[in-house]
Amino acid sequence: MKIGFIGLGHMGLPMASNLLRSGNAVHVFDTSSQAIGLAVERGAIATGSIADLAAAVDVVITMLPNPAIVRSVVAGPDGVLAHAKDGTLIIECSTSDPQTARDLESMAQSSGKAMIDAPVSGGVPGAEAGTLTFMVGGTEEAFVAARPILMAMGKNIVNCGPAGSGQAAKICNNLLLGVSTIAVSESMCLGVSLGLAPDVLAAIINTSSGRCWVSEVYNPYPGVVKSAPASNDFSGGFACDLMIKDLSLALDAASGTRQPLPMTALSKQLFQLLSLKGEGSKDITAIVQMFKM
Ligand code: NAD
């Protein structure tokens, strides 16, 4: 299978590496030549443009920062749809928004291609280990065609419904991640201010009703989880600026259904304060610094 991979960042590079490991020819493109170089070192084939990549492959995977970039890469004049062969399957894995996913799928169908939205959960560790969860929106036929490819990069492949449903599921999950990161930060800092040792408090929370993924696997308090970004100067992981984007996507989508999201709105404001302090590229758990004495 000839696969094209566009967007070789924190997530895209390890995902493309897993496709290579399972024996696929992977053609790659990124606006960063350094990112292309890293993929080529792992066995990928460099391409000079999105047009060249799209013309050479049967499947195109995108893993890009935001919906505006996704729209231009997929549907722009020099984009995937303009140059891909008929029957090409496009698997859009970026966190985007339901409307962008629906618009692009409909454009893909009218030009003889198939497209699914397939955003992921599991972060960089999940991308490296090939254990991502894929939340898929699209036709049953496209889901079935994409499944074996997604299985090379993930463990749980969930059909969420028609186009846009994967993105809807993803933004619901990520608003919970954003809110719970702040809630765990508050709780840990209160405990420490009251004289509790952070590892003792985390152990109590993780066997009590406050337990959640952030408290257990991704604890924001430095030193509690050795493998978490908080114990590595908040580097790697999931950037604060990407979380601001995801919370904005949730708030925008909610305005269409008049759904109130007060915790999401407040969380977005707090992450924006962190970004304003110059920490936007740090992991989301850097928010703990705003509560830590
Ligand atoms: P990243 O910024 O590390 O990577 C994005 C890559 O896209 C970069 O290499 C960049 O050079 C490239 N790029 C930007 N514009 C481009 C263009 N026009 N053409 C080709 N390449 C282009 O971001 P990431 O952390 O890998 O996240 C990618 C997507 O995955 C985002 O939508 C993010 O919300 C989502 N996501 C991230 C995580 C995480 O933990 N990092 C987890 C789940 C989902």
Short mmCIF file of C-alpha atoms and ligand atoms in Angstrom, two decimals:
data_model
loop_
_atom_site.label_atom_id
_atom_site.label_comp_id
_atom_site.label_asym_id
_atom_site.label_seq_id
_atom_site.Cartn_x
_atom_site.Cartn_y
_atom_site.Cartn_z
CA MET A 1 0.00 0.00 0.00
CA LYS A 2 1.40 3.43 -0.94
CA ILE A 3 0.57 5.88 1.81
CA GLY A 4 1.21 9.64 1.88
CA PHE A 5 1.68 11.34 5.26
CA ILE A 6 1.42 15.14 5.61
CA GLY A 7 2.39 16.76 8.94
CA LEU A 8 5.33 15.09 10.70
CA GLY A 9 5.25 16.81 14.09
CA HIS A 10 5.08 15.42 17.63
CA MET A 11 2.28 13.04 16.57
CA GLY A 12 2.75 12.61 12.82
CA LEU A 13 6.36 11.38 12.92
CA PRO A 14 5.74 8.45 15.29
CA MET A 15 2.49 7.59 13.47
CA ALA A 16 4.30 7.52 10.10
CA SER A 17 7.06 5.42 11.73
CA ASN A 18 4.49 2.79 12.74
CA LEU A 19 3.17 2.64 9.17
CA LEU A 20 6.74 2.06 7.97
CA ARG A 21 7.25 -0.64 10.60
CA SER A 22 4.22 -2.51 9.32
CA GLY A 23 5.70 -2.67 5.82
CA ASN A 24 4.04 0.22 3.96
CA ALA A 25 5.78 2.58 1.54
CA VAL A 26 5.29 5.98 3.16
CA HIS A 27 5.71 9.18 1.13
CA VAL A 28 6.01 12.23 3.37
CA PHE A 29 5.59 16.00 3.21
CA ASP A 30 5.91 18.76 5.80
CA THR A 31 6.65 22.48 5.54
CA SER A 32 9.64 21.78 7.82
CA SER A 33 12.54 20.15 5.94
CA GLN A 34 13.92 19.04 9.30
CA ALA A 35 10.72 17.05 9.96
CA ILE A 36 10.99 15.43 6.51
CA GLY A 37 14.64 14.56 7.26
CA LEU A 38 13.67 12.77 10.48
CA ALA A 39 11.05 10.69 8.64
CA VAL A 40 13.51 9.85 5.82
CA GLU A 41 16.01 8.61 8.44
CA ARG A 42 13.31 6.13 9.48
CA GLY A 43 12.76 4.89 5.92
CA ALA A 44 10.14 7.29 4.48
CA ILE A 45 10.26 8.69 0.93
CA ALA A 46 10.55 12.50 0.76
CA THR A 47 8.29 14.45 -1.61
CA GLY A 48 8.75 18.07 -2.67
CA SER A 49 5.10 19.15 -2.53
CA ILE A 50 1.60 18.11 -1.51
CA ALA A 51 0.76 17.77 -5.22
CA ASP A 52 3.63 15.30 -5.83
CA LEU A 53 2.70 13.31 -2.74
CA ALA A 54 -1.00 13.14 -3.59
CA ALA A 55 -0.32 11.97 -7.16
CA ALA A 56 1.97 9.15 -5.98
CA VAL A 57 -0.17 7.37 -3.38
CA ASP A 58 -3.45 5.50 -2.76
CA VAL A 59 -4.09 6.85 0.74
CA VAL A 60 -3.29 10.30 2.19
CA ILE A 61 -3.07 10.86 5.95
CA THR A 62 -2.98 14.37 7.40
CA MET A 63 -1.85 15.32 10.94
CA LEU A 64 -1.83 19.12 11.00
CA PRO A 65 -2.10 21.91 13.57
CA ASN A 66 -5.53 23.45 12.91
CA PRO A 67 -8.65 23.50 10.69
CA ALA A 68 -7.48 26.40 8.49
CA ILE A 69 -4.29 24.52 7.57
CA VAL A 70 -6.28 21.30 7.06
CA ARG A 71 -8.63 23.11 4.64
CA SER A 72 -5.74 24.56 2.63
CA VAL A 73 -3.76 21.30 2.52
CA VAL A 74 -6.78 19.20 1.51
CA ALA A 75 -8.85 21.59 -0.62
CA GLY A 76 -6.48 24.43 -1.59
CA PRO A 77 -5.48 24.98 -5.24
CA ASP A 78 -2.27 22.98 -4.72
CA GLY A 79 -3.89 20.62 -2.26
CA VAL A 80 -4.62 16.92 -2.03
CA LEU A 81 -8.03 16.90 -3.76
CA ALA A 82 -6.69 18.78 -6.79
CA HIS A 83 -3.92 16.23 -7.40
CA ALA A 84 -4.97 12.86 -5.95
CA LYS A 85 -6.03 9.97 -8.18
CA ASP A 86 -9.72 9.00 -8.31
CA GLY A 87 -10.53 6.56 -5.52
CA THR A 88 -7.88 7.96 -3.16
CA LEU A 89 -8.79 7.61 0.51
CA ILE A 90 -8.02 10.63 2.69
CA ILE A 91 -7.70 10.02 6.43
CA GLU A 92 -7.76 13.33 8.31
CA CYS A 93 -6.31 12.75 11.80
CA SER A 94 -5.78 16.34 13.00
CA THR A 95 -8.03 17.75 15.71
CA SER A 96 -10.27 19.99 13.63
CA ASP A 97 -13.99 20.80 13.82
CA PRO A 98 -17.09 18.89 12.73
CA GLN A 99 -18.10 21.42 10.06
CA THR A 100 -14.66 21.41 8.38
CA ALA A 101 -14.76 17.61 8.36
CA ARG A 102 -18.26 17.57 6.79
CA ASP A 103 -17.33 20.20 4.16
CA LEU A 104 -14.13 18.41 3.13
CA GLU A 105 -15.78 14.98 2.99
CA SER A 106 -18.47 16.32 0.71
CA MET A 107 -15.84 17.97 -1.56
CA ALA A 108 -13.86 14.71 -1.60
CA GLN A 109 -16.93 12.69 -2.59
CA SER A 110 -17.84 15.11 -5.39
CA SER A 111 -14.33 14.77 -6.83
CA GLY A 112 -14.32 10.95 -6.77
CA LYS A 113 -12.34 10.46 -3.57
CA ALA A 114 -13.29 9.16 -0.13
CA MET A 115 -12.54 10.87 3.17
CA ILE A 116 -12.93 10.19 6.86
CA ASP A 117 -12.21 12.34 9.90
CA ALA A 118 -10.15 10.24 12.31
CA PRO A 119 -8.79 12.37 15.16
CA VAL A 120 -6.85 10.57 17.86
CA SER A 121 -6.47 10.27 21.59
CA GLY A 122 -3.46 8.86 23.43
CA GLY A 123 -0.93 11.64 22.94
CA VAL A 124 2.70 11.23 21.91
CA PRO A 125 3.20 8.06 24.04
CA GLY A 126 0.19 6.45 22.30
CA ALA A 127 1.49 7.53 18.87
CA GLU A 128 4.90 6.01 19.64
CA ALA A 129 3.49 2.77 21.02
CA GLY A 130 0.90 2.40 18.23
CA THR A 131 -1.91 2.34 20.78
CA LEU A 132 -3.90 5.43 19.73
CA THR A 133 -7.68 5.56 19.83
CA PHE A 134 -9.12 6.73 16.49
CA MET A 135 -12.57 8.39 16.52
CA VAL A 136 -13.87 8.01 13.00
CA GLY A 137 -16.55 9.92 11.13
CA GLY A 138 -17.54 9.01 7.56
CA THR A 139 -19.26 6.39 5.46
CA GLU A 140 -19.21 2.73 6.51
CA GLU A 141 -17.35 1.91 3.26
CA ALA A 142 -14.57 4.42 3.97
CA PHE A 143 -14.37 3.25 7.60
CA VAL A 144 -13.88 -0.37 6.48
CA ALA A 145 -11.19 0.67 3.96
CA ALA A 146 -9.32 2.77 6.53
CA ARG A 147 -9.48 0.29 9.41
CA PRO A 148 -6.42 -1.87 8.54
CA ILE A 149 -4.31 1.27 8.05
CA LEU A 150 -5.45 2.75 11.35
CA MET A 151 -4.74 -0.57 13.09
CA ALA A 152 -1.03 -0.08 12.28
CA MET A 153 -1.07 3.10 14.41
CA GLY A 154 -3.73 2.42 17.02
CA LYS A 155 -5.54 -0.05 19.19
CA ASN A 156 -9.12 1.23 19.38
CA ILE A 157 -10.76 2.21 16.11
CA VAL A 158 -14.26 3.52 16.82
CA ASN A 159 -16.88 4.27 14.18
CA CYS A 160 -18.64 7.35 15.64
CA GLY A 161 -21.11 7.95 12.78
CA PRO A 162 -21.26 10.12 9.63
CA ALA A 163 -18.64 12.72 8.59
CA GLY A 164 -17.80 15.12 11.43
CA SER A 165 -18.70 12.64 14.19
CA GLY A 166 -15.06 11.80 14.91
CA GLN A 167 -14.25 15.47 15.41
CA ALA A 168 -17.34 15.92 17.60
CA ALA A 169 -16.19 13.06 19.86
CA LYS A 170 -12.65 14.41 19.96
CA ILE A 171 -13.56 17.93 21.06
CA CYS A 172 -15.85 16.53 23.79
CA ASN A 173 -12.95 14.42 25.09
CA ASN A 174 -10.47 17.27 24.93
CA LEU A 175 -12.62 19.77 26.78
CA LEU A 176 -12.70 17.22 29.59
CA LEU A 177 -8.91 16.85 29.42
CA GLY A 178 -8.47 20.64 29.63
CA VAL A 179 -10.88 21.08 32.54
CA SER A 180 -9.52 18.08 34.47
CA THR A 181 -5.90 19.23 34.03
CA ILE A 182 -6.81 22.46 35.79
CA ALA A 183 -8.90 20.69 38.45
CA VAL A 184 -6.09 18.24 39.30
CA SER A 185 -3.61 21.16 39.42
CA GLU A 186 -5.83 22.99 41.91
CA SER A 187 -6.28 19.92 44.06
CA MET A 188 -2.58 18.98 44.12
CA CYS A 189 -1.50 22.53 44.97
CA LEU A 190 -4.07 22.86 47.75
CA GLY A 191 -2.87 19.56 49.24
CA VAL A 192 0.78 20.61 49.14
CA SER A 193 -0.08 24.02 50.65
CA LEU A 194 -1.75 22.11 53.51
CA GLY A 195 1.42 20.10 54.10
CA LEU A 196 0.67 16.88 52.17
CA ALA A 197 3.46 15.19 50.21
CA PRO A 198 2.49 15.31 46.49
CA ASP A 199 3.07 11.58 45.92
CA VAL A 200 0.95 10.67 48.98
CA LEU A 201 -1.88 12.93 47.83
CA ALA A 202 -1.72 11.52 44.28
CA ALA A 203 -1.85 7.96 45.66
CA ILE A 204 -4.96 8.85 47.71
CA ILE A 205 -6.70 10.55 44.76
CA ASN A 206 -5.87 7.62 42.49
CA THR A 207 -7.60 5.16 44.80
CA SER A 208 -10.50 7.53 45.57
CA SER A 209 -13.38 9.20 43.76
CA GLY A 210 -11.26 12.05 42.37
CA ARG A 211 -9.22 9.66 40.24
CA CYS A 212 -8.96 10.49 36.53
CA TRP A 213 -6.50 10.02 33.63
CA VAL A 214 -4.72 13.29 34.45
CA SER A 215 -4.29 12.47 38.16
CA GLU A 216 -3.05 8.97 37.39
CA VAL A 217 -1.05 9.06 34.15
CA TYR A 218 -0.38 12.74 33.49
CA ASN A 219 -0.20 14.29 36.95
CA PRO A 220 0.67 18.03 36.63
CA TYR A 221 2.61 18.10 39.90
CA PRO A 222 6.35 17.72 39.08
CA GLY A 223 7.89 14.47 40.30
CA VAL A 224 4.65 12.55 40.89
CA VAL A 225 4.68 10.62 37.58
CA LYS A 226 8.26 10.29 36.39
CA SER A 227 7.31 9.76 32.72
CA ALA A 228 4.89 12.72 32.60
CA PRO A 229 5.87 16.07 30.98
CA ALA A 230 5.49 17.74 34.43
CA SER A 231 8.56 15.78 35.59
CA ASN A 232 10.51 16.89 32.50
CA ASP A 233 10.16 20.68 32.69
CA PHE A 234 6.74 20.42 30.96
CA SER A 235 8.42 19.60 27.64
CA GLY A 236 7.04 17.25 24.94
CA GLY A 237 3.43 16.16 25.34
CA PHE A 238 0.48 18.31 24.30
CA ALA A 239 1.15 22.02 23.83
CA CYS A 240 -0.91 24.58 25.73
CA ASP A 241 -1.58 26.48 22.46
CA LEU A 242 -3.08 23.32 20.90
CA MET A 243 -5.36 22.95 23.92
CA ILE A 244 -6.50 26.58 23.48
CA LYS A 245 -7.36 25.66 19.89
CA ASP A 246 -9.33 22.58 20.99
CA LEU A 247 -11.28 24.48 23.66
CA SER A 248 -12.07 27.15 21.05
CA LEU A 249 -13.31 24.42 18.69
CA ALA A 250 -15.60 23.10 21.44
CA LEU A 251 -16.92 26.57 22.25
CA ASP A 252 -17.50 27.36 18.57
CA ALA A 253 -19.32 24.07 17.99
CA ALA A 254 -21.40 24.64 21.15
CA SER A 255 -22.53 28.06 19.97
CA GLY A 256 -24.23 26.31 17.02
CA THR A 257 -26.33 24.15 19.37
CA ARG A 258 -26.72 26.78 22.14
CA GLN A 259 -24.99 24.38 24.51
CA PRO A 260 -23.61 26.11 27.64
CA LEU A 261 -19.95 25.22 28.42
CA PRO A 262 -18.98 27.38 31.42
CA MET A 263 -16.05 25.20 32.61
CA THR A 264 -14.65 25.04 29.08
CA ALA A 265 -14.85 28.82 28.73
CA LEU A 266 -13.03 29.41 32.02
CA SER A 267 -10.41 26.76 31.23
CA LYS A 268 -9.70 28.41 27.89
CA GLN A 269 -9.15 31.76 29.64
CA LEU A 270 -6.68 30.17 32.09
CA PHE A 271 -4.70 28.45 29.31
CA GLN A 272 -4.65 31.77 27.45
CA LEU A 273 -3.11 33.46 30.49
CA LEU A 274 -0.43 30.77 30.53
CA SER A 275 0.21 31.27 26.82
CA LEU A 276 0.43 35.03 27.33
CA LYS A 277 3.19 34.40 29.87
CA GLY A 278 5.20 32.79 27.06
CA GLU A 279 4.42 29.17 27.95
CA GLY A 280 2.19 28.33 24.96
CA SER A 281 4.53 25.68 23.59
CA LYS A 282 4.88 23.95 26.97
CA ASP A 283 2.74 20.93 27.86
CA ILE A 284 -0.76 21.67 29.18
CA THR A 285 0.25 20.56 32.68
CA ALA A 286 2.44 23.71 32.93
CA ILE A 287 -0.85 25.31 34.07
CA VAL A 288 0.03 23.95 37.54
CA GLN A 289 2.63 26.73 37.82
CA MET A 290 -0.19 29.25 38.07
CA PHE A 291 -1.38 27.61 41.31
CA LYS A 292 1.95 26.53 42.81
CA MET A 293 3.47 28.52 45.66
P1 NAD B 1 2.97 19.70 15.72
O1 NAD B 1 2.90 21.18 15.67
O2 NAD B 1 4.07 19.03 16.47
O3 NAD B 1 3.01 19.10 14.21
C1 NAD B 1 2.35 19.68 13.12
C2 NAD B 1 3.23 19.47 11.88
O4 NAD B 1 2.52 19.98 10.76
C3 NAD B 1 4.56 20.22 11.96
O5 NAD B 1 5.64 19.35 11.65
C4 NAD B 1 4.40 21.33 10.92
O6 NAD B 1 5.64 21.70 10.31
C5 NAD B 1 3.46 20.67 9.93
N1 NAD B 1 2.74 21.61 9.09
C6 NAD B 1 2.18 22.81 9.43
N2 NAD B 1 1.60 23.38 8.36
C7 NAD B 1 1.79 22.53 7.32
C8 NAD B 1 1.42 22.57 5.94
N3 NAD B 1 0.73 23.59 5.43
N4 NAD B 1 1.80 21.53 5.16
C9 NAD B 1 2.50 20.49 5.66
N5 NAD B 1 2.88 20.40 6.95
C10 NAD B 1 2.52 21.41 7.77
O7 NAD B 1 1.56 19.22 16.26
P2 NAD B 1 1.18 17.79 16.91
O8 NAD B 1 1.36 17.88 18.38
O9 NAD B 1 1.83 16.71 16.12
O10 NAD B 1 -0.40 17.80 16.65
C11 NAD B 1 -0.93 17.59 15.33
C12 NAD B 1 -2.45 17.49 15.45
O11 NAD B 1 -2.78 16.40 16.33
C13 NAD B 1 -3.12 18.73 16.04
O12 NAD B 1 -4.35 18.94 15.38
C14 NAD B 1 -3.33 18.36 17.50
O13 NAD B 1 -4.41 19.08 18.08
C15 NAD B 1 -3.60 16.88 17.39
N6 NAD B 1 -3.26 16.09 18.58
C16 NAD B 1 -2.10 16.29 19.26
C17 NAD B 1 -1.81 15.51 20.37
C18 NAD B 1 -0.52 15.70 21.16
O14 NAD B 1 -0.41 15.12 22.27
N7 NAD B 1 0.47 16.43 20.63
C19 NAD B 1 -2.70 14.51 20.79
C20 NAD B 1 -3.87 14.30 20.05
C21 NAD B 1 -4.14 15.10 18.94
#
